[in-house]
PDB file of C-alpha atoms in Angstrom:
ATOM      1  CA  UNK M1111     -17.674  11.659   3.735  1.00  0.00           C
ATOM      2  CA  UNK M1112     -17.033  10.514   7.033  1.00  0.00           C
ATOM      3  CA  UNK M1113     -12.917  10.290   8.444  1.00  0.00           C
ATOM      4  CA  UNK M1114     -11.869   8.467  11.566  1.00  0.00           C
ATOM      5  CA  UNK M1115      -8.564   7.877  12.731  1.00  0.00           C
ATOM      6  CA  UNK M1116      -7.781   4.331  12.879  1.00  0.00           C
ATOM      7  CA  UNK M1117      -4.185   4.132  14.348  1.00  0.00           C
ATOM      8  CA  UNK M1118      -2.171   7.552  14.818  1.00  0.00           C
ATOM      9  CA  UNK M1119       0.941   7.624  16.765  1.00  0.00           C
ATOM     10  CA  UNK M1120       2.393  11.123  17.949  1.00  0.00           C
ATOM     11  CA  UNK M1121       5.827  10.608  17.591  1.00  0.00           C
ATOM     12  CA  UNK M1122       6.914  14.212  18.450  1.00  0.00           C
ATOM     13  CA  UNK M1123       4.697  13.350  21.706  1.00  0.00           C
ATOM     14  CA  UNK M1124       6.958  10.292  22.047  1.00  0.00           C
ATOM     15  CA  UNK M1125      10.690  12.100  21.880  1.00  0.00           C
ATOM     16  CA  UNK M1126       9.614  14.423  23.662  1.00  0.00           C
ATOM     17  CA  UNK M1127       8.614  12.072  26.877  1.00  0.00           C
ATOM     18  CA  UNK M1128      11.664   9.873  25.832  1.00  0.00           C
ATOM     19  CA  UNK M1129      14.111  13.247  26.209  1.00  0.00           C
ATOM     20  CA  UNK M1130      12.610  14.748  29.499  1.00  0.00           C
ATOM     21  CA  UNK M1131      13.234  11.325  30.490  1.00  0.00           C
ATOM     22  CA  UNK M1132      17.440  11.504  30.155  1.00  0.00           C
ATOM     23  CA  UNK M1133      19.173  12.580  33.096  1.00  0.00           C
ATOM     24  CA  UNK M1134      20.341  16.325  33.422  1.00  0.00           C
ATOM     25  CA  UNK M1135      24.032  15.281  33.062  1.00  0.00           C
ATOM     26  CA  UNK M1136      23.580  12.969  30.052  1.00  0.00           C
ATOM     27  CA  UNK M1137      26.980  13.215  28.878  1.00  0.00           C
ATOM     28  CA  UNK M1138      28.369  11.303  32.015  1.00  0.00           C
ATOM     29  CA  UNK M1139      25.034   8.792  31.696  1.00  0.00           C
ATOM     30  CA  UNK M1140      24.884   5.613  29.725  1.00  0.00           C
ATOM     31  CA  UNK M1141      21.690   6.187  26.833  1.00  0.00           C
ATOM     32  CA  UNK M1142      19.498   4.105  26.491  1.00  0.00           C
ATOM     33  CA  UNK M1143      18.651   3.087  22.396  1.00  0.00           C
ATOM     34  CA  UNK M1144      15.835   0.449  23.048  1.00  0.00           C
ATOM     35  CA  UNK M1145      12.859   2.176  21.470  1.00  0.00           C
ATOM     36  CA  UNK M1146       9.818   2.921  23.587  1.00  0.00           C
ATOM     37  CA  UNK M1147       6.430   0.734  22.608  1.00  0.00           C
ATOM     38  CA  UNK M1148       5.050   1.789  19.660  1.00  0.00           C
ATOM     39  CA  UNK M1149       7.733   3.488  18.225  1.00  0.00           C
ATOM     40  CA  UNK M1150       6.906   2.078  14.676  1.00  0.00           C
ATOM     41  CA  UNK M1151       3.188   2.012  13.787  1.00  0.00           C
ATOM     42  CA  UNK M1152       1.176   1.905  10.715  1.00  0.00           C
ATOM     43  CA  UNK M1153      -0.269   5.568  10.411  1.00  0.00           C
ATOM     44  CA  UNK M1154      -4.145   4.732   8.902  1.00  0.00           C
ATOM     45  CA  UNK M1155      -6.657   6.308   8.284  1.00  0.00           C
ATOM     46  CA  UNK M1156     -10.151   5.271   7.009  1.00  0.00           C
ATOM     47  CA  UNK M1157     -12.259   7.474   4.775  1.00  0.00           C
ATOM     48  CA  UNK M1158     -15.879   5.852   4.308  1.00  0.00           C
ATOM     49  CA  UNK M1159     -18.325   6.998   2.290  1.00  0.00           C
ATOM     50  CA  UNK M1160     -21.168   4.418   3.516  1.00  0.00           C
ATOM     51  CA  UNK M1161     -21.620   0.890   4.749  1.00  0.00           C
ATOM     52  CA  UNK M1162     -18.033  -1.158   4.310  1.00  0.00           C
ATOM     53  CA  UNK M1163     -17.628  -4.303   2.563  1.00  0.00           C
ATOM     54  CA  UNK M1164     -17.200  -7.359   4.316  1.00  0.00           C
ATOM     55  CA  UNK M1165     -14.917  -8.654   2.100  1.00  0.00           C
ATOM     56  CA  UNK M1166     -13.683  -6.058  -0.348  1.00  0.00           C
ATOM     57  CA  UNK M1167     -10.555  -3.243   0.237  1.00  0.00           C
ATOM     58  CA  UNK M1168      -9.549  -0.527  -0.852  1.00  0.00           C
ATOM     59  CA  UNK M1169      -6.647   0.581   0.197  1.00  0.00           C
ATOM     60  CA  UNK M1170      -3.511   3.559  -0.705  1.00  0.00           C
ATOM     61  CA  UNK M1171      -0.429   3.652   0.784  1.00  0.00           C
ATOM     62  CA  UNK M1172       1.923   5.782  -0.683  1.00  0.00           C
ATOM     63  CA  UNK M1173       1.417   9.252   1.169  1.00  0.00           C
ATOM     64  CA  UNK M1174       3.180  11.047  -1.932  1.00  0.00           C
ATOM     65  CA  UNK M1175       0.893   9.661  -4.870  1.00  0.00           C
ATOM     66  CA  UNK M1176      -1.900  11.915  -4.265  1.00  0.00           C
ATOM     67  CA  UNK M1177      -3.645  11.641  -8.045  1.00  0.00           C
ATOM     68  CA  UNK M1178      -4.417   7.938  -6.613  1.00  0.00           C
ATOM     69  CA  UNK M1179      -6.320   9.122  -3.428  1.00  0.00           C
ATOM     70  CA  UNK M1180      -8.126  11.486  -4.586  1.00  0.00           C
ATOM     71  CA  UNK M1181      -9.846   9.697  -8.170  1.00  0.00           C
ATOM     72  CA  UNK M1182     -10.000   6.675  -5.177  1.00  0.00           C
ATOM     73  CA  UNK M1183     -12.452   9.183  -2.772  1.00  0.00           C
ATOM     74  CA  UNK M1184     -14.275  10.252  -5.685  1.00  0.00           C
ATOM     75  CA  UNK M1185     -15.034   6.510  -6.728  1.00  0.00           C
ATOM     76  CA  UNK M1186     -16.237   6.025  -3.509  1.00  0.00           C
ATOM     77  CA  UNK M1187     -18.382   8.870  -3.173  1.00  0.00           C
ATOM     78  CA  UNK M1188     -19.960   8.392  -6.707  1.00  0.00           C
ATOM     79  CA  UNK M1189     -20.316   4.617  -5.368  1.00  0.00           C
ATOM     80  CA  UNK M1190     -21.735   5.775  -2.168  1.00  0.00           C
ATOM     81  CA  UNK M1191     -20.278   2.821  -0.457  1.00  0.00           C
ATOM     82  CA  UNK M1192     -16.939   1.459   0.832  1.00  0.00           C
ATOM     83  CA  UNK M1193     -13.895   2.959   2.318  1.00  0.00           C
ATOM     84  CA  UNK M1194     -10.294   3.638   1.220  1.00  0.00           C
ATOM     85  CA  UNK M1195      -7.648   2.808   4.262  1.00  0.00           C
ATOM     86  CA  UNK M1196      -5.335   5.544   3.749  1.00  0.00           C
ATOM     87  CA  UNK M1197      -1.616   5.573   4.934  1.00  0.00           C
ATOM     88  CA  UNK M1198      -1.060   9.134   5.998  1.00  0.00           C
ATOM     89  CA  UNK M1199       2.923   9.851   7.045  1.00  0.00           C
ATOM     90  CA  UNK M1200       3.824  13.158   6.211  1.00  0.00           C
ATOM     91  CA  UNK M1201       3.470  13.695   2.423  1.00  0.00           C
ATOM     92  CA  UNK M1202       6.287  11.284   1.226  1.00  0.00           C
ATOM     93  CA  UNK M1203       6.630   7.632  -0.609  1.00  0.00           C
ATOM     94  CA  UNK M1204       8.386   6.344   2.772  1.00  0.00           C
ATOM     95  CA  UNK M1205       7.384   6.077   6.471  1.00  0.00           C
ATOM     96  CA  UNK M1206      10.587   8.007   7.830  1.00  0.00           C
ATOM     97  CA  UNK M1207      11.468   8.411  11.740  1.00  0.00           C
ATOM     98  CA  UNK M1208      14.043  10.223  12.971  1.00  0.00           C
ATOM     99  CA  UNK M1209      15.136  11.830  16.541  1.00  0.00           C
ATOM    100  CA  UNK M1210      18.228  11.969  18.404  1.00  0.00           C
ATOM    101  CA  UNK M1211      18.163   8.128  19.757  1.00  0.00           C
ATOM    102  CA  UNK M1212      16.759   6.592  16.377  1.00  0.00           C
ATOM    103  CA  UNK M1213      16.857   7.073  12.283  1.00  0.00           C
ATOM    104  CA  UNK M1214      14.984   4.738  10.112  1.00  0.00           C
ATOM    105  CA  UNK M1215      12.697   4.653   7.138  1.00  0.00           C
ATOM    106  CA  UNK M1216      10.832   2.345   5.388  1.00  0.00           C
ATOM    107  CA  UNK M1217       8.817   1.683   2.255  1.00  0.00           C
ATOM    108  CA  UNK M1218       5.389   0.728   3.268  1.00  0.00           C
ATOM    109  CA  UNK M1219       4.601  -1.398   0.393  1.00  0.00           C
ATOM    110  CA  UNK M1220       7.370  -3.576   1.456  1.00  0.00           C
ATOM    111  CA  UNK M1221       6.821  -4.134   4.973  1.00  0.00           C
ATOM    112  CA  UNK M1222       3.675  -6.920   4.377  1.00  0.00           C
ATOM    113  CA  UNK M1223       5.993 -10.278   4.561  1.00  0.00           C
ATOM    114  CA  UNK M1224       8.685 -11.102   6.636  1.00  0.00           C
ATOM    115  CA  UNK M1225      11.619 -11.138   4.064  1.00  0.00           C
ATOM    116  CA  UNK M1226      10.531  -7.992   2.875  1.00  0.00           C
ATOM    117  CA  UNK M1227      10.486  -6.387   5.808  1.00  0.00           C
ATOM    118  CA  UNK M1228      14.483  -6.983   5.939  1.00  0.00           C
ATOM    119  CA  UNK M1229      15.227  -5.342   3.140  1.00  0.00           C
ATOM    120  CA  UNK M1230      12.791  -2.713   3.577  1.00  0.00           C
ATOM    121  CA  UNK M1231      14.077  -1.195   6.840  1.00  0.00           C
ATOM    122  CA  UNK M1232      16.903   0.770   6.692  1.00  0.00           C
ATOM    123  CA  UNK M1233      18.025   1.696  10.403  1.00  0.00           C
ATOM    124  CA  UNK M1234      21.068   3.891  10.973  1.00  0.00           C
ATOM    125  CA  UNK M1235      20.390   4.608  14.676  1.00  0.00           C
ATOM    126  CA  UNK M1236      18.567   2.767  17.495  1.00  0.00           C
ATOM    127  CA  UNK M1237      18.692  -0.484  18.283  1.00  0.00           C
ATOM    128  CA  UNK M1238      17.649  -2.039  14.504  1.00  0.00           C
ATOM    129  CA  UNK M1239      16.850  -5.187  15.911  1.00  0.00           C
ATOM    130  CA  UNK M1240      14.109  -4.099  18.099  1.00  0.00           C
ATOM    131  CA  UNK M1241      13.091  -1.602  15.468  1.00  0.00           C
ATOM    132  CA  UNK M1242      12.594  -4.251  12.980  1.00  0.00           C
ATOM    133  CA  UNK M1243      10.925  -6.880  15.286  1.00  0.00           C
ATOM    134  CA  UNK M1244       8.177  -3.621  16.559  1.00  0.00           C
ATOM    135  CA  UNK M1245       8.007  -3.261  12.593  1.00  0.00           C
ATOM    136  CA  UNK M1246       7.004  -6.802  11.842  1.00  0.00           C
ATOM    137  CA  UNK M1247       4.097  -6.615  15.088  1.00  0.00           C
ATOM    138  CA  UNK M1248       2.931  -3.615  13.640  1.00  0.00           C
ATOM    139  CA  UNK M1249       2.653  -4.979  10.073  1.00  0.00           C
ATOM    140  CA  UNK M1250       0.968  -8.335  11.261  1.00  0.00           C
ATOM    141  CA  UNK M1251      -1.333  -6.389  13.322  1.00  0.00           C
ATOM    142  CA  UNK M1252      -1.965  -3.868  10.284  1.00  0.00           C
ATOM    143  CA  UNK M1253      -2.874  -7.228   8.139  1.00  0.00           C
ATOM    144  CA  UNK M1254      -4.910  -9.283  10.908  1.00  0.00           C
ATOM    145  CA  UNK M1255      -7.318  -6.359  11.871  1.00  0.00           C
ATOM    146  CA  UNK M1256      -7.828  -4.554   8.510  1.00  0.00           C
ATOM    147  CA  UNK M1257      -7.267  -7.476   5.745  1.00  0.00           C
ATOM    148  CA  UNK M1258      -6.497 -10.852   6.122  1.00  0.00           C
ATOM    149  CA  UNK M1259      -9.750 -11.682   6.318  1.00  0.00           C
ATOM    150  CA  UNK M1260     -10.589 -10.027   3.106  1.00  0.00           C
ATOM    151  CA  UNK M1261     -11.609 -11.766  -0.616  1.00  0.00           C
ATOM    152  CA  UNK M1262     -10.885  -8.550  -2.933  1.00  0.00           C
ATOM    153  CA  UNK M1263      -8.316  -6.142  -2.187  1.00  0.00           C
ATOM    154  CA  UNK M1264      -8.048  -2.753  -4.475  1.00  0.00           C
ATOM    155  CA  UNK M1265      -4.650  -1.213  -4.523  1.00  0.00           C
ATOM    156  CA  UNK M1266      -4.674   2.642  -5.991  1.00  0.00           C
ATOM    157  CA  UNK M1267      -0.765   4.207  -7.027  1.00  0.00           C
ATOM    158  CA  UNK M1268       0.524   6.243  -8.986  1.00  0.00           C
ATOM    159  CA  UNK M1269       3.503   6.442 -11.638  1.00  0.00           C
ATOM    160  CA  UNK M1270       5.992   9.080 -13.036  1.00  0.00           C
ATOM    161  CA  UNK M1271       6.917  10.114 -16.481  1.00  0.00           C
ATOM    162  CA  UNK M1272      10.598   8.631 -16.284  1.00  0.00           C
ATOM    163  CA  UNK M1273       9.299   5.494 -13.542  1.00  0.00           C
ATOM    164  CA  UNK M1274       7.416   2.447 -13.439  1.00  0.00           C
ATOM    165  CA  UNK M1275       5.385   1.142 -17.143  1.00  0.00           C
ATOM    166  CA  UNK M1276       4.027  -1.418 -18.168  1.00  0.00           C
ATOM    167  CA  UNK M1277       6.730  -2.078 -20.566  1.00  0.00           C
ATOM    168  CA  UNK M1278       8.716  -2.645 -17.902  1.00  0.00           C
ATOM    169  CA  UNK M1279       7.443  -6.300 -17.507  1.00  0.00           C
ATOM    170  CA  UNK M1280       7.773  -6.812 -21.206  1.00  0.00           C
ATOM    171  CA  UNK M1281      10.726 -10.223 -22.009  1.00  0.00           C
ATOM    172  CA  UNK M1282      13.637  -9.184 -21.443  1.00  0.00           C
ATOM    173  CA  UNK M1283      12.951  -6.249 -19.322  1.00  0.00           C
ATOM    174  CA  UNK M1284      13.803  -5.311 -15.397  1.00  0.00           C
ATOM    175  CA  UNK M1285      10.311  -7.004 -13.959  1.00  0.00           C
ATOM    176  CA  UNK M1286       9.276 -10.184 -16.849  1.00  0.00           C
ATOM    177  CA  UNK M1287      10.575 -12.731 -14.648  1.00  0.00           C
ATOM    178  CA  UNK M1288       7.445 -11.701 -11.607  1.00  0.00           C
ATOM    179  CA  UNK M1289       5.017 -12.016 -14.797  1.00  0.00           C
ATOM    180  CA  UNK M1290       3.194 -14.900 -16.084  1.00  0.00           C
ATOM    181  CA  UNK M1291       0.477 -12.902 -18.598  1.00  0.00           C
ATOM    182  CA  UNK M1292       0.813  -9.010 -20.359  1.00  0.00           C
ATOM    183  CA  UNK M1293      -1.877  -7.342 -21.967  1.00  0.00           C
ATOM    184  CA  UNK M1294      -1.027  -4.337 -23.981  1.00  0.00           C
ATOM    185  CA  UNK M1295      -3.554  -1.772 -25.290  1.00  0.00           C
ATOM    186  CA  UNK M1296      -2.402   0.611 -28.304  1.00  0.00           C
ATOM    187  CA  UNK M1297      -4.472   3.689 -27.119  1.00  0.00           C
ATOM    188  CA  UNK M1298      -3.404   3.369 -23.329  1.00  0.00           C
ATOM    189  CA  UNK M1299      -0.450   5.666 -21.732  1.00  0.00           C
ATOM    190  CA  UNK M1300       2.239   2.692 -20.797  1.00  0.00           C
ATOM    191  CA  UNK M1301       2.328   4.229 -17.294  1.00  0.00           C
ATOM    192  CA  UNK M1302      -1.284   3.391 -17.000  1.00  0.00           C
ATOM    193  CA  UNK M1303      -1.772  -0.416 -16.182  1.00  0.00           C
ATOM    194  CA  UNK M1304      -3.396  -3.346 -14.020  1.00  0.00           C
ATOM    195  CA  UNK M1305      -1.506  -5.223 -12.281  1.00  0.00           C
ATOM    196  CA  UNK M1306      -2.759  -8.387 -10.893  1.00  0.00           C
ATOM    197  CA  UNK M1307      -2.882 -11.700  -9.361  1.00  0.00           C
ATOM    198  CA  UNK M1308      -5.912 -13.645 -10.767  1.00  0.00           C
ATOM    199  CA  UNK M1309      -6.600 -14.781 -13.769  1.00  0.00           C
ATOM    200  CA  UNK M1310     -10.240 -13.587 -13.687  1.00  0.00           C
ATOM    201  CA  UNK M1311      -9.148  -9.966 -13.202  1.00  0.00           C
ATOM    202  CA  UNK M1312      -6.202 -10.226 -16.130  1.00  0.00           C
ATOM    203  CA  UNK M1313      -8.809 -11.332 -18.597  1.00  0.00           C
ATOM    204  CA  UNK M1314     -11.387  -8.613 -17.236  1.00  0.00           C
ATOM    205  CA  UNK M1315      -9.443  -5.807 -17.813  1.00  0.00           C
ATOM    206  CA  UNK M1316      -7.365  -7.331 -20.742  1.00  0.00           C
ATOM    207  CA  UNK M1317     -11.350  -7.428 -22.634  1.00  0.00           C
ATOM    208  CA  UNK M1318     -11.733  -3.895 -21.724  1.00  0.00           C
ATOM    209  CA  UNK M1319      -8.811  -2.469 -23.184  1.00  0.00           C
ATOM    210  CA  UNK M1320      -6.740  -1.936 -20.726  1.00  0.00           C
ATOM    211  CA  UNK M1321      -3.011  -2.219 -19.977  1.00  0.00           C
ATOM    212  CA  UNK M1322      -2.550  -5.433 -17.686  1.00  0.00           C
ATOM    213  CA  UNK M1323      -0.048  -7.388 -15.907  1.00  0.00           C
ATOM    214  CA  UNK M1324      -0.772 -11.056 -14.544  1.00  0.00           C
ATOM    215  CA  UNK M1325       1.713 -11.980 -11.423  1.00  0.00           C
ATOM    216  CA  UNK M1326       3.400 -14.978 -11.657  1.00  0.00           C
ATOM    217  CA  UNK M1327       2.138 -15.864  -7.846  1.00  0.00           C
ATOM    218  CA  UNK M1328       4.610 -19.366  -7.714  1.00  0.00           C
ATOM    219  CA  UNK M1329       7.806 -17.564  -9.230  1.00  0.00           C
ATOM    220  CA  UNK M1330       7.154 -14.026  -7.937  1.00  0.00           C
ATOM    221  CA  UNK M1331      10.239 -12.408  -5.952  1.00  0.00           C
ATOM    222  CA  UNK M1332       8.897 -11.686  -2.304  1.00  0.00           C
ATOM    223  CA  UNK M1333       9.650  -8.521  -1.804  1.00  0.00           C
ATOM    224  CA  UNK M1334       6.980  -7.447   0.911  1.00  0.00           C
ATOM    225  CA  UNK M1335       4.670  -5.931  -1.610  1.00  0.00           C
ATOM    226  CA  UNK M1336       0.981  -6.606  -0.647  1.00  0.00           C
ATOM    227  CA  UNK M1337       0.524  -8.302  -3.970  1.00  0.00           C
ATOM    228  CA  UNK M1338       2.956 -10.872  -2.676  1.00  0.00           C
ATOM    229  CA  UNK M1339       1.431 -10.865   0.747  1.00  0.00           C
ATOM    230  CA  UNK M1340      -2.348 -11.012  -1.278  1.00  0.00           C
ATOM    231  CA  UNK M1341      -0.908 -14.464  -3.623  1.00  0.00           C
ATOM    232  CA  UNK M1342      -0.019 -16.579  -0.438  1.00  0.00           C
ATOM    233  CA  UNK M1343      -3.235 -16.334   0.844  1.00  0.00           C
ATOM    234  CA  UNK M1344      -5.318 -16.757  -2.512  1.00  0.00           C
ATOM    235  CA  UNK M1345      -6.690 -13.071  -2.130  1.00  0.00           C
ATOM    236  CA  UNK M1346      -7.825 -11.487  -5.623  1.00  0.00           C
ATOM    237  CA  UNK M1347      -5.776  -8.294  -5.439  1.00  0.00           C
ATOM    238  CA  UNK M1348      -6.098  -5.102  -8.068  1.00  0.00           C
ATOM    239  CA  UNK M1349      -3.703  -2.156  -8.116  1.00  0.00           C
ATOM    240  CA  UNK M1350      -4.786   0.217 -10.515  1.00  0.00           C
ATOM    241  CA  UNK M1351      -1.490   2.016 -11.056  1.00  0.00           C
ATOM    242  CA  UNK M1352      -1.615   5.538 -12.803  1.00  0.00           C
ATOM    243  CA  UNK M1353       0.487   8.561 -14.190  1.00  0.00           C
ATOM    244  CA  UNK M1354       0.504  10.827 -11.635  1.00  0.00           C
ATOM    245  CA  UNK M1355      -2.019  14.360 -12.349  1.00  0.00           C
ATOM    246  CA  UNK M1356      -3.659  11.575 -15.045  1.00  0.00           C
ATOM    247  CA  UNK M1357      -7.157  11.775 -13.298  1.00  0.00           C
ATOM    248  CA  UNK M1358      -8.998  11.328 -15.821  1.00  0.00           C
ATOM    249  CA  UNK M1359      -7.527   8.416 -16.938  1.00  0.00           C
ATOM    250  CA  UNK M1360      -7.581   6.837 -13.439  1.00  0.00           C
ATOM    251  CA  UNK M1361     -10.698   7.401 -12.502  1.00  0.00           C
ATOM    252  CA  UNK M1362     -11.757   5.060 -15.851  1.00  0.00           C
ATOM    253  CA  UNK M1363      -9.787   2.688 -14.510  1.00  0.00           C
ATOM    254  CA  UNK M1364     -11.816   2.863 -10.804  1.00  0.00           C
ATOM    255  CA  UNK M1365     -14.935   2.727 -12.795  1.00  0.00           C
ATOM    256  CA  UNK M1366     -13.751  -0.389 -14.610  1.00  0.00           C
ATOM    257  CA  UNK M1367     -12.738  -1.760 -11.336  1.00  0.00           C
ATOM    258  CA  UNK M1368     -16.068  -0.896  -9.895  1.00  0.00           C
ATOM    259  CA  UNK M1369     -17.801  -2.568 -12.578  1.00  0.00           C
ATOM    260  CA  UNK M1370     -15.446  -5.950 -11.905  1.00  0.00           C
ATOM    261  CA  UNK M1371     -16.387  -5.505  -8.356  1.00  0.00           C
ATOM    262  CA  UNK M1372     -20.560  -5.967  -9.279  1.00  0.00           C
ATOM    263  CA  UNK M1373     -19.754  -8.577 -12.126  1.00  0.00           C
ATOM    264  CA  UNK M1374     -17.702 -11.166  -9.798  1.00  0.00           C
ATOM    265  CA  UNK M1375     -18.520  -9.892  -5.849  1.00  0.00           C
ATOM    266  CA  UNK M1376     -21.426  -8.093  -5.324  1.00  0.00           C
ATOM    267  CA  UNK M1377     -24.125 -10.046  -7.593  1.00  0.00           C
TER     268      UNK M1377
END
C-alpha cells in the first residue's frame, strides 16, 4: 500500500520558532498569546491501496481505536481499491496541543459543524477565540477538499467493554431521542453496531443480521459529529462501530459494507 502525507503540521517545529522568537528578558516583555498560522490543523493522512473513488470515503479518526484502522487497511487491500483518510495525532481519542503560550484539546469527531465546534474545544491558555476561529478554517477546509463533495462516506470506530452499545439508543436510554429506527440481532455483541443515516443502509444491514441504528437526521442533537455534518447535506454515511481487539467481527462488518458499496454505488 501506498502512504502520503496529506496535511502534517510540526508543532514542536512551531514552539520552537515561536520561543526563539521572545525577547531575552521576557519577564520585563509583554507576551504575545495570538497563535501563529496554522497552529490548529487537521493531522491526515491517506493510505490508498489503488485508484480512489470519486464519490465514496472512508475515513478513521480516532487515533486511539486502532482495531478500526487496521480491519479498515485490510478491507482495502483485499478490495484492492480505495483509501482510508486517517487522522494521525499522537496515539489518543483527542487532538491535544499544549506549550507554554497555549493548552487546548479537542475531540475530532466533534469539530465538523459550527456548534459543535464550541463545545468541542476546550482552551485553557492562548487566546481561545483565535484558537477556535483557526479550528473552524481548518475543519471547513478538512470538509471542502477531502468530502463535501462526496455521495458515501464510511466511518470505522471502535467501542469498549464498559462504553458505547447499541443498547444505548434503546427508549428510554441516554441516546433514543437522536434515533428514529433500531435493529437488534440476538447473535451480535451489543458493542458491535451500524449506525446510520439512510434508510437504504438501515434496512441493508438490518436484512443481514446486523446490529443497526437509523439517525433521526430532523431531530438529531448537533453535536459536530460527521454523521450530523453527513445529514445536512443528504450524504449516505456508515460508521461501522466495533469492540475494540474484535477483528474478526469487524472485518464482517467491512465486508458487509463492501458488499452495500457494489449493490447501491458501484453497479
Amino acid at each position: 500500500m501506498k502512504k502520503k502525507i496529506i496535511h502534517f503540521y510540526q508543532y514542536a517545529a512551531l514552539w520552537i520558532t515561536l520561543s526563539i522568537a521572545l525577547p531575552l528578558h521576557a519577564e520585563t516583555a509583554a507576551i504575545d498569546n495570538t497563535p501563529p498560522a496554522n497552529t490548529v490543523a487537521i493531522p491526515a493522512y491517506e493510505t490508498c491501496t489503488g485508484t480512489p473513488w470519486p464519490d465514496i470515503a472512508w475515513i478513521h479518526v480516532h487515533d486511539n481505536e486502532e482495531t478500526a484502522r487496521r480491519t479498515a487497511l485490510i478491507t482495502l487491500n483485499q478490495i484492492q481499491q480505495g483509501c482510508l483518510l486517517d487522522l494521525r495525532h499522537g496515539g489518543s481519542r483527542e487532538i491535544i496541543i499544549r506549550n507554554q503560550q497555549f493548552s487546548f484539546h479537542f475531540d475530532p469527531n466533534r469539530i465538523f459543524t459550527a456548534n459543535g465546534r464550541k463545545t468541542a474545544l476546550k482552551c485553557s491558555k492562548g487566546n481561545c477565540a483565535l484558537i477556535l476561529q483557526q479550528l473552524s478554517e481548518a475543519a471547513e477546509n478538512f470538509l471542502q477538499e477531502y468530502l463535501s463533495q462526496k455521495k458515501l462516506i464510511i466511518a470505522v470506530h471502535n467501542t469498549h467493554t464498559a462504553g458505547l452499545s447499541v443498547r444505548n439508543y434503546m427508549p428510554g436510554n441516554s441516546m433514543a431521542q437522536d434515533v428514529s429506527q433500531i435493529a437488534i440481532s440476538p447473535n451480535k455483541n451489543p458493542h458491535d453496531f451500524f449506525y446510520v443515516t439512510s434508510a437504504q443502509a438501515f434496512n441493508f444491514f438490518a436484512n443481514h443480521n446486523f446490529n443497526v441504528v437509523l439517525q433521526n437526521n430532523q431531530t438529531v442533537r448537533d453535536d459536530g459529529s460527521l454523521s450530523v455534518w453527513a445529514a445536512q447535506r443528504q450524504i449516505d454515511y456508515i460508521n461501522a462501530e466495533a469492540a475494540m481487539g474484535q477483528t474478526t467481527e469487524q472485518l464482517a462488518m467491512l465486508n458487509a459494507v463492501w458488499e452495500y458499496m457494489k449493490e447501491f454505488y458501484l453497479n
